[in-house]
Short mmCIF file of C-alpha atoms in Angstrom, two decimals:
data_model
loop_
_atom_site.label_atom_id
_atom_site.label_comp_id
_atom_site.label_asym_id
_atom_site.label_seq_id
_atom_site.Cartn_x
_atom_site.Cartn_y
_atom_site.Cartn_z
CA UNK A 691 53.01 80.41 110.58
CA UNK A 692 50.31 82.24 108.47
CA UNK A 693 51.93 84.72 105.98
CA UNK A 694 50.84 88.47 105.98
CA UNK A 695 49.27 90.05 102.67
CA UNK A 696 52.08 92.46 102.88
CA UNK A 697 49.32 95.07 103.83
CA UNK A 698 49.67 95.42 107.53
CA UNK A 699 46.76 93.84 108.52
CA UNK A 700 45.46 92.86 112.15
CA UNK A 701 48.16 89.75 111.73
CA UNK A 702 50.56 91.67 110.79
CA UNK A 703 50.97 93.17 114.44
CA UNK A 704 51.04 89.47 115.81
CA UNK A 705 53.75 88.63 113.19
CA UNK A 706 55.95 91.07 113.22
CA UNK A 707 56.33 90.29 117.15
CA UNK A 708 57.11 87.12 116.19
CA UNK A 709 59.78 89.05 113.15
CA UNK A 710 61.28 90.50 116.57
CA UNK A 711 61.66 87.33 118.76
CA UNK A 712 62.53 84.57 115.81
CA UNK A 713 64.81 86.84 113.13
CA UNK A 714 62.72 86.71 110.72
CA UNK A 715 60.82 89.16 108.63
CA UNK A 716 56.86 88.10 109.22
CA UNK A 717 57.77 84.41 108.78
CA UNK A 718 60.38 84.97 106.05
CA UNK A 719 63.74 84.10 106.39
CA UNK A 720 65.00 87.21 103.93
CA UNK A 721 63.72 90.06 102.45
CA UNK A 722 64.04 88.28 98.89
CA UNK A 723 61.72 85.44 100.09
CA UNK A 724 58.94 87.73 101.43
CA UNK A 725 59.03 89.62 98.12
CA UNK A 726 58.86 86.82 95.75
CA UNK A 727 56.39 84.82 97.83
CA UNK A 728 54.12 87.85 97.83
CA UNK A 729 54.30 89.90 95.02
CA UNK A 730 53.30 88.33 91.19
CA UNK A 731 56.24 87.36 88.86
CA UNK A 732 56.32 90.07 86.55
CA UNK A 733 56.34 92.91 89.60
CA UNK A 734 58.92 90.77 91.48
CA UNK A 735 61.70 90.53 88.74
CA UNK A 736 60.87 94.45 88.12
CA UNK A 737 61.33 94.45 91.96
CA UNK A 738 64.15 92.25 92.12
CA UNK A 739 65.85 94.28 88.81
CA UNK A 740 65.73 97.73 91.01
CA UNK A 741 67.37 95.51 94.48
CA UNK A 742 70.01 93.18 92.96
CA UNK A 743 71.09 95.10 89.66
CA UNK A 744 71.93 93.61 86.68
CA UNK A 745 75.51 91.64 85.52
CA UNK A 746 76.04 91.72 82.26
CA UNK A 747 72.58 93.17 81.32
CA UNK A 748 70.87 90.43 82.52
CA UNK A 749 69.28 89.03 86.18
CA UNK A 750 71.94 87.44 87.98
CA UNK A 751 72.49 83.41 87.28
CA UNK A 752 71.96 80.72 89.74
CA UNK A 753 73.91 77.64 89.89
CA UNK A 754 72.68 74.32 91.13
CA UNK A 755 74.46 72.85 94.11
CA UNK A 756 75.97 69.07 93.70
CA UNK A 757 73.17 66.88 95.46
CA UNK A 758 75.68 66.04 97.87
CA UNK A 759 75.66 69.93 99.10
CA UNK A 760 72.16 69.92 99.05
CA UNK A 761 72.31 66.93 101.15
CA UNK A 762 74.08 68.41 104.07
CA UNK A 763 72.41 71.07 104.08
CA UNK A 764 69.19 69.24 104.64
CA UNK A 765 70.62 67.12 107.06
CA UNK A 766 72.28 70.11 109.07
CA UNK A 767 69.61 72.89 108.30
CA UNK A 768 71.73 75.18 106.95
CA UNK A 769 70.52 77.89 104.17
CA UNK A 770 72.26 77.09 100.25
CA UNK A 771 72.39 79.28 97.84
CA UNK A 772 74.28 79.60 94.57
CA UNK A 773 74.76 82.25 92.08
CA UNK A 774 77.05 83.22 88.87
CA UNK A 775 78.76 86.65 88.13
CA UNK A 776 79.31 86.58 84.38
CA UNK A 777 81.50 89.00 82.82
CA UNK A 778 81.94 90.27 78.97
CA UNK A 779 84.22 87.87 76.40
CA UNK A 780 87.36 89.16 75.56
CA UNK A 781 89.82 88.72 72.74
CA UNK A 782 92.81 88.31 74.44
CA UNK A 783 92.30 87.34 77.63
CA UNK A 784 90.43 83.74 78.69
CA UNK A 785 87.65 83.85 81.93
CA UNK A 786 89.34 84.02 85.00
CA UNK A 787 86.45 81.90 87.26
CA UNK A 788 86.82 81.83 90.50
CA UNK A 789 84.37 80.33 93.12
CA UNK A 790 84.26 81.75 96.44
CA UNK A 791 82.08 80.50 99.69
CA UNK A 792 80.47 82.79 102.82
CA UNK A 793 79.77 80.89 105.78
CA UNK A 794 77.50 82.36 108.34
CA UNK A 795 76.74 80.47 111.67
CA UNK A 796 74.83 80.77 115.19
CA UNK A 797 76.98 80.04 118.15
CA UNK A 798 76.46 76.23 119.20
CA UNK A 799 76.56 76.21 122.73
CA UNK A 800 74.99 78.62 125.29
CA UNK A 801 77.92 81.06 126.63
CA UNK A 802 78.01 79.77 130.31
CA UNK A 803 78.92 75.99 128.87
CA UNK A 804 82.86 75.65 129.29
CA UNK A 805 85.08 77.29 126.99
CA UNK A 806 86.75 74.36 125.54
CA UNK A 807 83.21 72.94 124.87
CA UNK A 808 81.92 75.66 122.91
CA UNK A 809 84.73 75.88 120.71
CA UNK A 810 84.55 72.24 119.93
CA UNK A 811 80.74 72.51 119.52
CA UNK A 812 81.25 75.39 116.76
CA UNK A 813 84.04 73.23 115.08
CA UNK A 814 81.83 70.46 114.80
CA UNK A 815 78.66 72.47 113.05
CA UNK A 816 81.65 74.30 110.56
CA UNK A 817 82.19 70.64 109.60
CA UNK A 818 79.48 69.92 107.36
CA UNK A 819 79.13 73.44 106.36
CA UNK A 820 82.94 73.38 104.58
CA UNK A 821 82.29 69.87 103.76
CA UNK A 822 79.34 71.22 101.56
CA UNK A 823 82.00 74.38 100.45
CA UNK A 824 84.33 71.67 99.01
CA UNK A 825 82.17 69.57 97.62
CA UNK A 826 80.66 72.14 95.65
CA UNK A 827 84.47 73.16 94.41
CA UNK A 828 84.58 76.64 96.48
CA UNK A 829 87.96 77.77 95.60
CA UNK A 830 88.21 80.64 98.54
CA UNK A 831 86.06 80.31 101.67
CA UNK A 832 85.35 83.38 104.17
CA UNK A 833 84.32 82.59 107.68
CA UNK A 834 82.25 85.41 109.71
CA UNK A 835 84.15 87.54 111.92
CA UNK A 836 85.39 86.01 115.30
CA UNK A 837 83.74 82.90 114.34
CA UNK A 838 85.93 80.50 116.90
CA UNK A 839 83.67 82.13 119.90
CA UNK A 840 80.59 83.80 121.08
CA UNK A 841 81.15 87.64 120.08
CA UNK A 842 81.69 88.47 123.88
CA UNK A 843 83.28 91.96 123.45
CA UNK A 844 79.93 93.65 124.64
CA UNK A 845 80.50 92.32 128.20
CA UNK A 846 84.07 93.85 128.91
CA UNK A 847 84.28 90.94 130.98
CA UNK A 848 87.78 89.41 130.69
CA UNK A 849 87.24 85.81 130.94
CA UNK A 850 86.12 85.93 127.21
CA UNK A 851 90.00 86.61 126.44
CA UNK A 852 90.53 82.69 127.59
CA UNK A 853 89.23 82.00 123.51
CA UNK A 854 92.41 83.93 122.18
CA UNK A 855 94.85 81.89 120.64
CA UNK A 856 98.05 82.23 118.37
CA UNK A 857 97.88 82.66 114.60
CA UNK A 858 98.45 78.83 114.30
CA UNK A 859 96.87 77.50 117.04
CA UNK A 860 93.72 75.52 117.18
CA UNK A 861 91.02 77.25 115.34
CA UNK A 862 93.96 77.56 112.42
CA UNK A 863 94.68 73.76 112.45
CA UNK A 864 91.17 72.81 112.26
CA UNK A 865 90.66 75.04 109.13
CA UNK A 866 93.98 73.77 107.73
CA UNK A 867 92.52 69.89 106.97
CA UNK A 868 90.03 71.50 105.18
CA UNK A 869 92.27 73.47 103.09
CA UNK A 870 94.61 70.34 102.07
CA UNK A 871 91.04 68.26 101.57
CA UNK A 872 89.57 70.30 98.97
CA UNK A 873 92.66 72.47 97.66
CA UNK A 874 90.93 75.98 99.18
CA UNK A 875 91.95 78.97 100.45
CA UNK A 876 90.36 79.84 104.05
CA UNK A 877 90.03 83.22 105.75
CA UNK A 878 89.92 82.61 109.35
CA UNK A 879 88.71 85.81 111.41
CA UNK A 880 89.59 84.60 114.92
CA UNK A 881 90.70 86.32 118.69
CA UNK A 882 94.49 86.94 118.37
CA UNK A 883 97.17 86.50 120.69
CA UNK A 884 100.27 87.47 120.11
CA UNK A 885 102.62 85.24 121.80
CA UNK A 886 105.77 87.23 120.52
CA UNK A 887 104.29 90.55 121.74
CA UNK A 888 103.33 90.70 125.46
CA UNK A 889 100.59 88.18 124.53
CA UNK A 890 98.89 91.04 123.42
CA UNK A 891 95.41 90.37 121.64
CA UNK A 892 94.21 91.44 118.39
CA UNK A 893 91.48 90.75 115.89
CA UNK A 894 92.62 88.95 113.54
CA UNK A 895 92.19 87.24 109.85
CA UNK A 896 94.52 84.14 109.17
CA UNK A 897 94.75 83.55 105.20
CA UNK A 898 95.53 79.87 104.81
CA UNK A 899 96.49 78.60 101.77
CA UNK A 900 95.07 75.80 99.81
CA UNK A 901 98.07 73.50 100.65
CA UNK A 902 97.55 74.60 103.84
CA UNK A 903 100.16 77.05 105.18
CA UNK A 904 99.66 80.37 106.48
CA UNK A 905 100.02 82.97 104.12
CA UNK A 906 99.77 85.64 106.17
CA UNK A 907 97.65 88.06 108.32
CA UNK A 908 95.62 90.99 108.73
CA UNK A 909 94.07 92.95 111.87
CA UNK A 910 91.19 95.09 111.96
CA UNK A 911 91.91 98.38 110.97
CA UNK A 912 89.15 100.33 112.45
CA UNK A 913 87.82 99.47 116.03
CA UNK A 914 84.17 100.79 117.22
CA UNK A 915 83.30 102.27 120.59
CA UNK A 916 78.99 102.68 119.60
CA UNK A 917 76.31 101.23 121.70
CA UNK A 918 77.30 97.89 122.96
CA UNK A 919 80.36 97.38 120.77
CA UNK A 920 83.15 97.74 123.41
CA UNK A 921 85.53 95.75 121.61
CA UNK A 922 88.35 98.13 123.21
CA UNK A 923 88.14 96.86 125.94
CA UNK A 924 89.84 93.69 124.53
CA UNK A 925 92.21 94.90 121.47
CA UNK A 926 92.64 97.96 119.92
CA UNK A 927 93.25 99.35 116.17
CA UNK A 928 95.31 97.01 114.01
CA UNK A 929 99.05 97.62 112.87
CA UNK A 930 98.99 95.48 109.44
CA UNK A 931 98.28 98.64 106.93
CA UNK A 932 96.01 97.00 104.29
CA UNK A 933 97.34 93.90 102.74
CA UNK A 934 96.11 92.18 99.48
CA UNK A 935 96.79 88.33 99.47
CA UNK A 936 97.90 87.02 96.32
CA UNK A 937 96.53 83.10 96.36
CA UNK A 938 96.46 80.33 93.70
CA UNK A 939 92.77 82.06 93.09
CA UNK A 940 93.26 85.92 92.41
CA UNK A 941 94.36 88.63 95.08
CA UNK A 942 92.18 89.32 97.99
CA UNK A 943 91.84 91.20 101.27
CA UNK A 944 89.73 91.62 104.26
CA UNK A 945 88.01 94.72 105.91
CA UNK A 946 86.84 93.55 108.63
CA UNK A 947 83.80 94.55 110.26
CA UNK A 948 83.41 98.40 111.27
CA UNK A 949 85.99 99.38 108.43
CA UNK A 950 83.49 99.07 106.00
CA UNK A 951 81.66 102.62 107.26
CA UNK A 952 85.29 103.82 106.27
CA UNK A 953 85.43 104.57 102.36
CA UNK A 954 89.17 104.84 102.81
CA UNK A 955 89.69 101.82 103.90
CA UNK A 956 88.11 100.19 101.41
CA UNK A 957 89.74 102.07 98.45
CA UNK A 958 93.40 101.48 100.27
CA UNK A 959 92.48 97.50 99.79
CA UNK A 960 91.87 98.76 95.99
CA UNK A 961 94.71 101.02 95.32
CA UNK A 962 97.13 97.51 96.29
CA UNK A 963 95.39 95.66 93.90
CA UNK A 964 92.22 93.39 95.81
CA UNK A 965 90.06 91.57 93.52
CA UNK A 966 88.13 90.46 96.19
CA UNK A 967 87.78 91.95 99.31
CA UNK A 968 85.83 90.45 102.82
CA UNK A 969 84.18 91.63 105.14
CA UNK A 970 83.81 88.98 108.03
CA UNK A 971 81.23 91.07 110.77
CA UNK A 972 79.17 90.24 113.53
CA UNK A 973 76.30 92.97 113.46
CA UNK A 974 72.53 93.65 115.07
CA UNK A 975 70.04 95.02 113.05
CA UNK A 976 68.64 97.78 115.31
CA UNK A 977 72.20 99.51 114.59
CA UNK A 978 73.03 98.57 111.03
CA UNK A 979 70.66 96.25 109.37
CA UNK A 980 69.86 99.31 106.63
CA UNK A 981 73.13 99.98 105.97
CA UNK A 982 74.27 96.84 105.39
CA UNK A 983 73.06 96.06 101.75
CA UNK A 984 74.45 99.53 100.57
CA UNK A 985 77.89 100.04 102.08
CA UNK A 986 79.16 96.74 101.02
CA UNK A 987 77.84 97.52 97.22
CA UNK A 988 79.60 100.77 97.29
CA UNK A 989 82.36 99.68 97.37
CA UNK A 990 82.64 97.15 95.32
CA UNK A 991 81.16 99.85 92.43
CA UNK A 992 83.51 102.47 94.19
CA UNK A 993 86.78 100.31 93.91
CA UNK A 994 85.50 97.64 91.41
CA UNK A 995 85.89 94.59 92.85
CA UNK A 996 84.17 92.20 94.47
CA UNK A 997 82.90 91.98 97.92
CA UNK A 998 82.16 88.90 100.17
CA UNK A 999 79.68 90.66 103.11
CA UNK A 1000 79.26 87.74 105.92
CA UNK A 1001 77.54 88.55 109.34
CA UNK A 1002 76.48 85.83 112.09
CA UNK A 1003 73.31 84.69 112.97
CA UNK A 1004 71.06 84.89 116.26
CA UNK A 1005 70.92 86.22 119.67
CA UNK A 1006 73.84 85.49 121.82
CA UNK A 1007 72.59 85.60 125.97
CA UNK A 1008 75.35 86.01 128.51
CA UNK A 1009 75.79 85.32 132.57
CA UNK A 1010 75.77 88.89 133.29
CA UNK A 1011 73.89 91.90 132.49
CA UNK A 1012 76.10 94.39 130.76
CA UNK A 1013 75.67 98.49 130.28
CA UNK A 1014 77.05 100.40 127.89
CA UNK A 1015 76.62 104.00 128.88
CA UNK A 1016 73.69 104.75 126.69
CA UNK A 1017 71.59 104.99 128.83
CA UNK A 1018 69.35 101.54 128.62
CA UNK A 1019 68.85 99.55 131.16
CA UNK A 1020 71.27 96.29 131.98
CA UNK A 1021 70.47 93.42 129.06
CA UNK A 1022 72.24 90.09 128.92
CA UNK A 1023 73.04 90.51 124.50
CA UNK A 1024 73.73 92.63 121.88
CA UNK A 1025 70.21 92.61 120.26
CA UNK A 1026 69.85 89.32 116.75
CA UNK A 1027 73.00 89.23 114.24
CA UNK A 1028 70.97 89.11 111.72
CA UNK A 1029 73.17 86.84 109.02
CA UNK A 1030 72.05 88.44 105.29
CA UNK A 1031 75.10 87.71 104.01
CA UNK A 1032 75.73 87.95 100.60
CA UNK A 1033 78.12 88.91 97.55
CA UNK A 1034 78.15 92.14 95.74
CA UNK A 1035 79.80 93.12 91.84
CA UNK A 1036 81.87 95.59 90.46
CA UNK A 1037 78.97 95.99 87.99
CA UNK A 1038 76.53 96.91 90.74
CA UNK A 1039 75.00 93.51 90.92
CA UNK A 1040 74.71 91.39 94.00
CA UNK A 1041 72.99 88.19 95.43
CA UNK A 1042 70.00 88.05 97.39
CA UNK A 1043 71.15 87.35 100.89
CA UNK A 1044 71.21 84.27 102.72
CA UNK A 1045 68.72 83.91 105.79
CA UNK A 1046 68.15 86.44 108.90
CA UNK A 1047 68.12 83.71 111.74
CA UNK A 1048 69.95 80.06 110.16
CA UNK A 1049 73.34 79.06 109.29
CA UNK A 1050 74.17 79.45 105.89
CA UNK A 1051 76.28 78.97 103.13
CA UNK A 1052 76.76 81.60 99.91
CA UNK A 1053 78.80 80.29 97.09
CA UNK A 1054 79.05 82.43 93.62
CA UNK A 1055 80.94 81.81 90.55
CA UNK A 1056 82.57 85.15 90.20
CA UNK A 1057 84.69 86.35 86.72
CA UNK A 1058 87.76 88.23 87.98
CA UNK A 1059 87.49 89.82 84.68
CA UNK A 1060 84.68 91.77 85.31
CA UNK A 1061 87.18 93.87 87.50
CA UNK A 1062 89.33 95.37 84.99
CA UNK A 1063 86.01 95.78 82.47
CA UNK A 1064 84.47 97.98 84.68
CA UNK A 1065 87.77 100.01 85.38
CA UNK A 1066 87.62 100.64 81.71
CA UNK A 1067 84.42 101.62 81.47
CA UNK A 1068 84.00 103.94 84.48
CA UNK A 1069 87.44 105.54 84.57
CA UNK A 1070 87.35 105.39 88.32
CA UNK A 1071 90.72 105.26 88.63
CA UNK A 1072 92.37 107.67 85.88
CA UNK A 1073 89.52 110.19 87.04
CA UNK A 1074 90.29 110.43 90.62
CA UNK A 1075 92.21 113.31 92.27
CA UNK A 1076 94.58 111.42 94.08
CA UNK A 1077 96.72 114.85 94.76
CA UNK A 1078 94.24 116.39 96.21
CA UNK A 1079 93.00 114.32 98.67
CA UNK A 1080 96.69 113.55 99.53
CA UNK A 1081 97.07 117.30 100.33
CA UNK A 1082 93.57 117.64 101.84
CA UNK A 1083 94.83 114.94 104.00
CA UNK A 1084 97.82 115.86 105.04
CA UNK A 1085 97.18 119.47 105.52
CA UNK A 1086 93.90 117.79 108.00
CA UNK A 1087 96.66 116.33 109.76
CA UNK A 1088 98.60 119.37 110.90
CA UNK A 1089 97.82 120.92 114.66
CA UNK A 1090 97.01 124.51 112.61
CA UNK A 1091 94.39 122.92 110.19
CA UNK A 1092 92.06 124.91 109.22
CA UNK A 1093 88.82 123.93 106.93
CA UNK A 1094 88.55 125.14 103.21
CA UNK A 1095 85.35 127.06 103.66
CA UNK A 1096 84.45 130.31 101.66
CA UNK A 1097 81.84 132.30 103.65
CA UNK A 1098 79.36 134.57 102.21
CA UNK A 1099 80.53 138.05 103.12
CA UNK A 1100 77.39 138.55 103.23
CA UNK A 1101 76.02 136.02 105.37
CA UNK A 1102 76.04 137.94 108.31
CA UNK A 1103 74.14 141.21 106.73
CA UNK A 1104 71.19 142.07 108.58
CA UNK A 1105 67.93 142.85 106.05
CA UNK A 1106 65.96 145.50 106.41
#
C-alpha cells in the first residue's frame, strides 16, 4: 500500500477507508510507525519526547529480543517489541529488575466454529507467543482480558456462557506448563464459574505462580452497561475488594478493563501496595481509542507504579445481529479492538504501543525501584487528604446527602 504524505491528500481519502476496514492507521500498524516513517529524525524524537516522556531524563531504552523470539515471531506474525525502564542508583538498595510480558491476540477461529474448537485454536496461537515470553526471560506475563474466548458479551446470547469454566479448569492448566517451563508468573483473565456458588459466573483473573499453583484471584470490580458492552447480562460487579499479589517478582494487581475510567480503583490497588498493576481489556476504538493512552498513564503517575495496558486485536463477527438500545441499526460486532497495548512508568514514561490489527507481544525491563523514587519526589502520598475524601465519601453515601456548594447570593439578582 502507498503511504500518505501525512497531508491529506486525494490518497489519503482512499487510505484511510482502508485505516477503517484493515486496523490500521493509513497503512501503519501504530501511531509510532506512521510518525517515524514520516516525519525527519530530529522532529520525530522532539515528537516522540512530547508522546512517550522521558525515564530517567533520557528516551526510553530498547532491548534486543534473543533471535529465537525474533524467530517465532516471524514464523507466527506476531508484533515484538522490547523496551527498558531504568531507574536512579541508590546507596543502599541494589536494582530490583523485573521483566514483565503483554500478550495481545485476534480470536483464531470464526465464532460459529464449535466451542471446543475455538478454544483449542486460541491455545494453540498463545503457544508460540509464551514460548517467545520465556525465551526472552519474561518474569510476569499478562494475557488480554477474556482471552480463552471470543468477547461475546455484546450478544446477550447465552450460549457464549458454555466457555465458562472453574478457576482451575482448562484455560488454567494450559497456562500452568508454561509457568513450570520458564519459572513465570501468568495472569489469566478468563470467564468464571463458580462451581461452589450456584455456578454463578464472573470475570475473572487467575494469578498463577511460577511453580505453577494458583495464587489467587481477582474479579472485575467495575462492570459497564455503554453502547454494546452488555456484559451484565452475563456477570455482574466483582466481590474480591482490590487485591495486590505478592509473587517471587514484586507485588501486583489487576484492574480489569472498565475500572480503569475509575481513579479510585486504581489508587485502592496503590494504597495495598501494587507495584505493578494490569489492565487486561478488550476495547473498540470508536468508544475509547483516545482515552486509552492517557488513563492508563495517569495512573501509573497518579499512584506510581507501573501499568501493563493490554487490549485484543480485530473485528470479532457473530451468527446474529445484536442491538443495543442506542439506537443503530442491528450489526453482527462490536466495531475493531484495536490492540495498542503497551506499558506505562511511574515517571511518566511509556512504550510506544504494539500494533492496531496483529498479535503481539510487549516485554519491558522495568526497575521496581523507580516506584518508591518517585514517591519521594512527588509526595503523592504524604500530600493527599485522605480524611477528607473519607468524609466526602461517606457523607455521599448517606440518603440526606447533600452537595458542598456555596452559591452566590447574588446569583440570582436581576441587573438593571
Amino acid at each position: 500500500m502507498e503511504k500518505t504524505d501525512g497531508i491529506g491528500n486525494e490518497n489519503g481519502s482512499t487510505e484511510e477507508k482502508q485505516s477503517f476496514k484493515d486496523g490500521s492507521i493509513c497503512g501503519y500498524n501504530s501511531l509510532h510507525h506512521l510518525l517515524s516513517a514520516n516525519l525527519k529524525p530530529q522532529l520525530y524524537q522532539e515528537v516522540s519526547w512530547l508522546l512517550l516522556g522521558l525515564n530517567c531524563g533520557k528516551a526510553l531504552e530498547t532491548i534486543v529480543p534473543p533471535e529465537s523470539a525474533k524467530a517465532l515471531s516471524s514464523k507466527h506474525d506476531f508484533d515484538l517489541q522490547a523496551f527498558k525502564f531504568s531507574a536512579d542508583k541508590e546507596l543502599l538498595r541494589e536494582p530490583r529488575v523485573v521483566r514483565v510480558g503483554l500478550i495481545q491476540n485476534c480470536i483464531a477461529l470464526p465464532t460459529t466454529a464449535p466451542i471446543s474448537d475455538q478454544k483449542k485454536a486460541i491455545f494453540e496461537k498463545l503457544g508460540p507467543i509464551i514460548d517467545a515470553a520465556g525465551a526472552s526471560g519474561v518474569n510476569i506475563l499478562c494475557l488480554q482480558e477474556a482471552w480463552m474466548m471470543p468477547f461475546a458479551f455484546c450478544t446477550r446470547e447465552k450460549r457464549w456462557c458454555e466457555f465458562a469454566e472453574p478457576v482451575n479448569g482448562e484455560s488454567t492448566q494450559f497456562l500452568q506448563e508454561f509457568a513450570l517451563k520458564y519459572n513465570i508468573v501468568i495472569i489469566s483473565s478468563i470467564l468464571e464459574r463458580d462451581i461452589n456458588h450456584g455456578e454463578t459466573l464472573w470475570n475473572t483473573a487467575v494469578i498463577i505462580g511460577n511453580h505453577g499453583n494458583i495464587i489467587g484471584k481477582h474479579r472485575k470490580n467495575h462492570i459497564p452497561r455503554v453502547g454494546d458492552f452488555n456484559e451484565s447480562t452475563y456477570y455482574m460487579e466483582g466481590n474480591t475488594g482490590h487485591p495486590v499479589f505478592e509473587t517471587a517478582y514484586g507485588k501486583i494487581a489487576v484492574n480489569i478493563c472498565y475500572g480503569r475510567h475509575h481513579p479510585l480503583n486504581w489508587l485502592a490497588f496503590g494504597l495495598n501496595g501494587a507495584e505493578i498493576v494490569f489492565n487486561p481489556s478488550a476495547t473498540v476504538g470508536e468508544l475509547s481509542e483516545p482515552m486509552w493512552p492517557i488513563e492508563a498513564r495517569n495512573a501509573a503517575i497518579a499512584n506510581s507504579y507501573f501499568v501493563g495496558s493490554i487490549n485484543r486485536v480485530g473485528t470479532e463477527i457473530f451468527p446474529n445481529p445484536f442491538t443495543s438500545g442506542d439506537g443503530k441499526p442491528p450489526h453482527p460486532d462490536f466495531g475493531h479492538f484495536y490492540g495498542s497495548s503497551h506499558f506505562s512508568a511511574p515517571d511518566a514514561s511509556c512504550t510506544p504501543s504494539l500494533s492496531r490489527y496483529k498479535d503481539g507481544l510487549m516485554i519491558s525491563d522495568m526497575d521496581l525501584n523507580l516506584c518508591r523514587q518517585l514517591k519521594d519526589k512527588w509526595g503523592f502520598r504524604m500530600t493527599a487528604r485522605y480524611e477528607l475524601y473519607a468524609d466526602t465519601l461517606a457523607s455521599y453515601l448517606k440518603p440526606d446527602f447533600e452537595p458542598q456548594v456555596i452559591s452566590d447570593p447574588l446569583l440570582h439578582k436581576k441587573s438593571f
